[in-house]
Short mmCIF file of C-alpha atoms and ligand atoms in Angstrom, two decimals:
data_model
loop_
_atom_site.label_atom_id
_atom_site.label_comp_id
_atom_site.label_asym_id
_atom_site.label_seq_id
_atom_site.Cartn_x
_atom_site.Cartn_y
_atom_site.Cartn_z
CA UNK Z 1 3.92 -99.06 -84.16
CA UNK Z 2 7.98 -98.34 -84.55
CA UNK Z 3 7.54 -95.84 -86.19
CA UNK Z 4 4.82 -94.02 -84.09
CA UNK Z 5 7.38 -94.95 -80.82
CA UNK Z 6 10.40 -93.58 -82.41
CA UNK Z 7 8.81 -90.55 -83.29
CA UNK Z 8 7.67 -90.16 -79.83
CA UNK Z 9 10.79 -90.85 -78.19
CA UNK Z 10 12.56 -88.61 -80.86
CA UNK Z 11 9.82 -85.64 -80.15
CA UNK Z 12 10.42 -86.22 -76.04
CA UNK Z 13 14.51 -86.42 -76.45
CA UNK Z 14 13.97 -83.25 -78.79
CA UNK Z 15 11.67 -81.30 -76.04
CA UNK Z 16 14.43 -82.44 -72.91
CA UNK Z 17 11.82 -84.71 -71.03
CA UNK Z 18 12.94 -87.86 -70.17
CA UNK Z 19 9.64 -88.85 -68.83
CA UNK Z 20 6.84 -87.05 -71.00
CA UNK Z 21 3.62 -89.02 -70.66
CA UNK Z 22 1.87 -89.62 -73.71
CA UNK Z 23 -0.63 -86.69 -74.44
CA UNK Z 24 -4.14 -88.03 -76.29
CA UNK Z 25 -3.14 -87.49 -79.77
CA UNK Z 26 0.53 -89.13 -79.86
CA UNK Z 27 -1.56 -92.47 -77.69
CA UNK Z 28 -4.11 -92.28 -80.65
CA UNK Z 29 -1.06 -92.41 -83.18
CA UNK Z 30 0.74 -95.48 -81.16
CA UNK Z 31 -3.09 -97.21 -82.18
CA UNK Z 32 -2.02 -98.17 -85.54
CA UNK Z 33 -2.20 -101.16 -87.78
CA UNK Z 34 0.42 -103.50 -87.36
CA UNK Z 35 1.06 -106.70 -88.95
CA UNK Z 36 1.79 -109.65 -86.65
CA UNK Z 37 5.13 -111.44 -87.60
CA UNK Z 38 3.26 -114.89 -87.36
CA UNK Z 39 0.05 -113.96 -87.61
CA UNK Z 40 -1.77 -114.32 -90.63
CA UNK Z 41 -3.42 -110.60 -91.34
CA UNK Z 42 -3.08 -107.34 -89.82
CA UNK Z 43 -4.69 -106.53 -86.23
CA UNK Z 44 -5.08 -103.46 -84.74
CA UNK Z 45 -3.07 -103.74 -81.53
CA UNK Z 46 -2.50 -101.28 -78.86
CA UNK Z 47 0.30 -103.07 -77.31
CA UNK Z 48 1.89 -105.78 -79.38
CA UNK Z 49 2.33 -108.96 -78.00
CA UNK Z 50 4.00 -111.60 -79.16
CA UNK Z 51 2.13 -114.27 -81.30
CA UNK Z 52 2.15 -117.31 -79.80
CA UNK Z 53 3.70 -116.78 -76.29
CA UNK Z 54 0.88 -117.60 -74.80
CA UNK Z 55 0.92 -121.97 -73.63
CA UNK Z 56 -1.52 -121.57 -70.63
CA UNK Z 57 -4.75 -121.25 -72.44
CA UNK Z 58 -5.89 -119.15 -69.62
CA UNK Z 59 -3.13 -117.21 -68.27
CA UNK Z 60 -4.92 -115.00 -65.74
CA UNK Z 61 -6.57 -118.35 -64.02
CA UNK Z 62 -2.94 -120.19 -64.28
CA UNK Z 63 -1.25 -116.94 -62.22
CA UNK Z 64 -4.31 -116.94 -59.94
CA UNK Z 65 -3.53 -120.51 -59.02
CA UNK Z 66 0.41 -119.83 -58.31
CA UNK Z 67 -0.61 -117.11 -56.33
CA UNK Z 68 -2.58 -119.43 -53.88
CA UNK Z 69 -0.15 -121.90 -54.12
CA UNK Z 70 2.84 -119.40 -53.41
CA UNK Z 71 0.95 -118.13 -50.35
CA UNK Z 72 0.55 -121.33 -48.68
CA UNK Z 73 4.19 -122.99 -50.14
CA UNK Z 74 6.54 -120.44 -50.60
CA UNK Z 75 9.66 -121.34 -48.91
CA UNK Z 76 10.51 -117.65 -47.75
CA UNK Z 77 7.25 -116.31 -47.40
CA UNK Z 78 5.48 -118.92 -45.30
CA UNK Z 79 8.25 -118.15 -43.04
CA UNK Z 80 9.38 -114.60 -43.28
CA UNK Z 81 9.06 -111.96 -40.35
CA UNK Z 82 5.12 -110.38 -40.21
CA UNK Z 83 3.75 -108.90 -43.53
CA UNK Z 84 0.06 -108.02 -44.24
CA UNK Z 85 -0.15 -109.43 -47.47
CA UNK Z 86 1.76 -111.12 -50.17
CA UNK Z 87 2.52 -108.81 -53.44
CA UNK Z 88 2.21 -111.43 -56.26
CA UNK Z 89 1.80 -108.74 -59.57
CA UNK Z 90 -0.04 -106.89 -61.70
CA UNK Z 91 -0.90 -106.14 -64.99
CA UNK Z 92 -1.65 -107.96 -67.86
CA UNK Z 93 -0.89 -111.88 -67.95
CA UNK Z 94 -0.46 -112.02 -71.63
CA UNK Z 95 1.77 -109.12 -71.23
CA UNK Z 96 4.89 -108.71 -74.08
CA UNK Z 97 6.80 -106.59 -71.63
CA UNK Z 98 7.14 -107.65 -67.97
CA UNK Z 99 9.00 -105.18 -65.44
CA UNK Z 100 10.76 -106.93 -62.70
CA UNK Z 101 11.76 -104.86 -59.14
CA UNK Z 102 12.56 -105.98 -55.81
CA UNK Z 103 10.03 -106.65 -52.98
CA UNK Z 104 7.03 -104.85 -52.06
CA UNK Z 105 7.09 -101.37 -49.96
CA UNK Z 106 5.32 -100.62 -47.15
CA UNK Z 107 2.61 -98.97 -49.64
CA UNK Z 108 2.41 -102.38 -51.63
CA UNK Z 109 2.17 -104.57 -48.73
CA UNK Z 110 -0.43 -102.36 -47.44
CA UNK Z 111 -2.41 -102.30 -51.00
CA UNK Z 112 -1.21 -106.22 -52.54
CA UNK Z 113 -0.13 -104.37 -55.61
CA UNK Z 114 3.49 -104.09 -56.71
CA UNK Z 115 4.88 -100.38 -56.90
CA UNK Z 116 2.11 -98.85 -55.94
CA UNK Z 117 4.15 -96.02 -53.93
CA UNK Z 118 6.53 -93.12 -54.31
CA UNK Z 119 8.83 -95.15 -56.60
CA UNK Z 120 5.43 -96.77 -58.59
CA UNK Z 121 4.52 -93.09 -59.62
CA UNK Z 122 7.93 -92.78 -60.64
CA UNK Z 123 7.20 -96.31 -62.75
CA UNK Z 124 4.00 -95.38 -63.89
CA UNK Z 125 5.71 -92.18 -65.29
CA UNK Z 126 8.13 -94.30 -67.11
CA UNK Z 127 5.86 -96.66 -68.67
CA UNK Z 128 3.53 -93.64 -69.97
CA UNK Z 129 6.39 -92.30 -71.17
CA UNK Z 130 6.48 -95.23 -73.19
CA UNK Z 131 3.56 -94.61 -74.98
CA UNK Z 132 1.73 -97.66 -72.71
CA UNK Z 133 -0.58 -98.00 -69.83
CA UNK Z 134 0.25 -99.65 -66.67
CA UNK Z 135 -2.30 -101.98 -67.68
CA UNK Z 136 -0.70 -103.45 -70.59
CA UNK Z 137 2.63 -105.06 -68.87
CA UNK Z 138 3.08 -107.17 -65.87
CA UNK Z 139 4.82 -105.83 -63.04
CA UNK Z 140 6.36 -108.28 -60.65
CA UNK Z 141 9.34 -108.00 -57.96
CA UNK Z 142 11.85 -110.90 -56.61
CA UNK Z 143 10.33 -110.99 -53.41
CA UNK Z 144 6.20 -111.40 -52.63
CA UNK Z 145 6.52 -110.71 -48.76
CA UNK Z 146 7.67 -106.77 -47.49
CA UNK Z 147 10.88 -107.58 -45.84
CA UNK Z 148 11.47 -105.63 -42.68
CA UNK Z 149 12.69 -102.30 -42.86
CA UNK Z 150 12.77 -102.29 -46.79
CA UNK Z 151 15.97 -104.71 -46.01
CA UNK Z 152 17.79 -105.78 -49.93
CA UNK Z 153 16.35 -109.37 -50.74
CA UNK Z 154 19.27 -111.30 -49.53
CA UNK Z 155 20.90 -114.00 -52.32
CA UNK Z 156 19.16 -116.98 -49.93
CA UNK Z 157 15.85 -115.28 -49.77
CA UNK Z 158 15.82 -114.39 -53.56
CA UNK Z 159 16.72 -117.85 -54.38
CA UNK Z 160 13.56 -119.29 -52.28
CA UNK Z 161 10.93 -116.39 -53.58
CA UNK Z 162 12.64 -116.79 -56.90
CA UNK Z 163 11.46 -120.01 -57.71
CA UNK Z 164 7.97 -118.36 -57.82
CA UNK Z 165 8.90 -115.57 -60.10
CA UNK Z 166 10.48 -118.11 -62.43
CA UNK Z 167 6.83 -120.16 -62.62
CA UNK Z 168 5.23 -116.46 -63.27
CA UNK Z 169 7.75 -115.53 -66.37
CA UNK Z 170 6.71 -119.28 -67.61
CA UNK Z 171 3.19 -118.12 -67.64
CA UNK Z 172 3.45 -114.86 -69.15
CA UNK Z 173 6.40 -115.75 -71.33
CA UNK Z 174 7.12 -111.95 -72.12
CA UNK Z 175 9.19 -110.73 -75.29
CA UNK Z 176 11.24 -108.28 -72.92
CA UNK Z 177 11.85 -107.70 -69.73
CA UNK Z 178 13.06 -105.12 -67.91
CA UNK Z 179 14.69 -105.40 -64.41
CA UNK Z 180 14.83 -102.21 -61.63
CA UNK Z 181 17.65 -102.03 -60.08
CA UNK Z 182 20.40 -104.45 -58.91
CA UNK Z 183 19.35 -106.75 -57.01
CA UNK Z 184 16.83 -107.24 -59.37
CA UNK Z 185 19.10 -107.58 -62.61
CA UNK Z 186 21.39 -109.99 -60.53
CA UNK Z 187 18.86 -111.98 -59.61
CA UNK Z 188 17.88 -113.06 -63.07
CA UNK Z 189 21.01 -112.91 -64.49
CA UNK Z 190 22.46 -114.84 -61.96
CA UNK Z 191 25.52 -112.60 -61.31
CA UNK Z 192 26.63 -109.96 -58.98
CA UNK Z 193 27.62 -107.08 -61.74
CA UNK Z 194 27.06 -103.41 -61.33
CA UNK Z 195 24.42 -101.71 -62.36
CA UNK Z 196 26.67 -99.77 -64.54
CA UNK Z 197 28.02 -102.63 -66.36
CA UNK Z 198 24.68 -103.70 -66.71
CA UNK Z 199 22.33 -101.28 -67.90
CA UNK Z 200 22.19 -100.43 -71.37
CA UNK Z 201 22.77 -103.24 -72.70
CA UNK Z 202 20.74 -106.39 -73.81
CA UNK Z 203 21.18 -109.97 -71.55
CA UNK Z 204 19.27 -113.22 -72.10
CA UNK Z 205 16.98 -114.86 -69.96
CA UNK Z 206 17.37 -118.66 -69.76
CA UNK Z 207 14.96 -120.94 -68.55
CA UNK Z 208 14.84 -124.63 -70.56
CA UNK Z 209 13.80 -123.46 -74.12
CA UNK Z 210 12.66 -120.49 -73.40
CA UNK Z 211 15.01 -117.10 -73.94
CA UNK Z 212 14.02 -113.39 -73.13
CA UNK Z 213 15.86 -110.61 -73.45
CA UNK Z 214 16.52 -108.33 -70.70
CA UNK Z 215 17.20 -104.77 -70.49
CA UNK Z 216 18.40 -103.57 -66.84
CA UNK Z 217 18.08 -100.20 -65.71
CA UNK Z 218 17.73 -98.11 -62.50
CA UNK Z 219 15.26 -98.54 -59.85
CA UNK Z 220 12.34 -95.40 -59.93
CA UNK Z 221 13.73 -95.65 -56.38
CA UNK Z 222 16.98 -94.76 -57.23
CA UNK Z 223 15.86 -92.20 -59.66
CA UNK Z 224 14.08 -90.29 -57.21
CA UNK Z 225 17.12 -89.93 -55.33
CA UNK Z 226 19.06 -89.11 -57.90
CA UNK Z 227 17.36 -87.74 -60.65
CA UNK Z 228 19.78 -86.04 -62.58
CA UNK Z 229 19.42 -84.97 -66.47
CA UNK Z 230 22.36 -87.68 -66.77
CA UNK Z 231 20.30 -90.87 -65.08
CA UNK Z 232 16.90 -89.90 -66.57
CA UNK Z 233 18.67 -89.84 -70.47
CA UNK Z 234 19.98 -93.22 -69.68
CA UNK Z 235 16.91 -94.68 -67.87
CA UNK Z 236 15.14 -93.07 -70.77
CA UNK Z 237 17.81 -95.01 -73.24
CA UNK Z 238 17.02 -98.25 -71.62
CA UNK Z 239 13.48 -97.72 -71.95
CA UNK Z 240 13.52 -96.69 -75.70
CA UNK Z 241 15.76 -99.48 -76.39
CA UNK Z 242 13.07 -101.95 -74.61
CA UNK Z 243 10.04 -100.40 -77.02
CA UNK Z 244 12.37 -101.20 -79.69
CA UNK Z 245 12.44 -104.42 -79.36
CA UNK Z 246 9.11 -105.22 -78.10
CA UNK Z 247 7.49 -103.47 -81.58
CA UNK Z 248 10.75 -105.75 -83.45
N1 LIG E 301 10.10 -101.33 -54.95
C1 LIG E 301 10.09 -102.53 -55.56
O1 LIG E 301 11.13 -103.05 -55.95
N2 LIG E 301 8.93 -103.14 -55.69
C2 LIG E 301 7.78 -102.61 -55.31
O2 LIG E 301 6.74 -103.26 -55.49
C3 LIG E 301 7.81 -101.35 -54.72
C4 LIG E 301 8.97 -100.72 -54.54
#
């Protein structure tokens, strides 16, 4: 699986893409045996995830219930100005890498799907050029309700949606995660850094016993603003860097 990534990445950086989704033959080679660290004989795996992560023995049905509890409890969405529907995620609950943005668009809110816009093509694009399928992470942003006018999640309303995000991430219990943006990255590391300061470089998730590593990078947003040669390398660094570790 590493190997098969690093190649991929290698042949993309080689070519000048940043983003080059996966053609047939370079997915087929990312479907290769690996051996699971724990597990006791090889599997053929797709996406690796980690061994063991998985407490809820139904994940999916555990999510399902937070969503219906977060709809009728959340502390900022029960309250927040008019939305059509919460965002809650999407993807795949027993995920090993979990991408974390900010609150849903006008497209999401329409849809109930996170990144599901301009800036999800942008994501989708990233994660293909991953060698994956937006099918085998978990996508999920800070806030569940659209705040008006695409407003930043403020600290107070992160820190009330939060709290629901934190129960997800407990579910899933990813190997990595990667964070979009900054409000995103400050969130869950609980500090008010620059993105520049950030990005690039591995943090740690802390909740009780359980420790992630987190890789922050740009928002697609952000990247469709500005999508210079310069941001896509280092988005692309980021994301190579995340593979890395979720095949470790
Ligand atoms: N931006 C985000 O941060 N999240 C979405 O779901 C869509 C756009």
């Amino acid at each position: 699986m590493e190997r098969a990534l690093a190649q991929h990445a290698k042949g993309a950086m080689l070519m000048g893409v940043d983003f080059l989704p996966v053609a047939k033959k370079a997915r087929a080679s990312v479907e290769v045996e690996v051996k699971e660290s724990r597990g006791p004989s090889p599997d053929t795996l797709r996406v690796p995830t980690a061994p063991q992560r998985g407490e809820a023995p139904d994940k999916r049905a555990a999510l399902d219930d937070l969503k219906r509890r977060h709809d009728a409890e959340c502390a900022h969405c029960t309250t927040a100005p008019p939305f059509t529907q919460t965002v809650f995620g999407d993807g795949d609950p027993d995920a090993a890498l979990m991408f974390i943005g900010e609150a849903p668009g006008a497209e999401e809110d329409k849809q109930g799907i996170p990144f599901v816009g301009r800036a999800g093509e942008k994501l989708n694009d990233m994660i293909r050029a991953m060698g994956l399928k937006r099918e085998d992470v978990y996508i999920a942003n800070i806030l569940k309700a659209r705040p008006p006018n695409n407003a930043t999640p403020t600290p107070d309303e992160a820190e009330r949606c939060g709290v629901w995000l934190t129960e997800q991430i407990r579910i899933i219990r990813p190997k990595v995660i990667v964070t979009l943006g900054k409000p995103a990255a400050n969130y869950m590391l609980k500090n008010r850094d620059s993105m520049t300061s950030m990005r690039g470089t591995w943090h740690e998730y802390a909740d009780g016993d359980l420790r992630i590593p987190i890789m922050p990078t740009f928002h697609p947003a952000y990247l469709l603003r500005a999508y210079t040669p310069e941001n896509r390398k280092k988005v692309w660094s980021d994301l190579q860097q995340a593979m890395t570790k979720v095949s470790g």
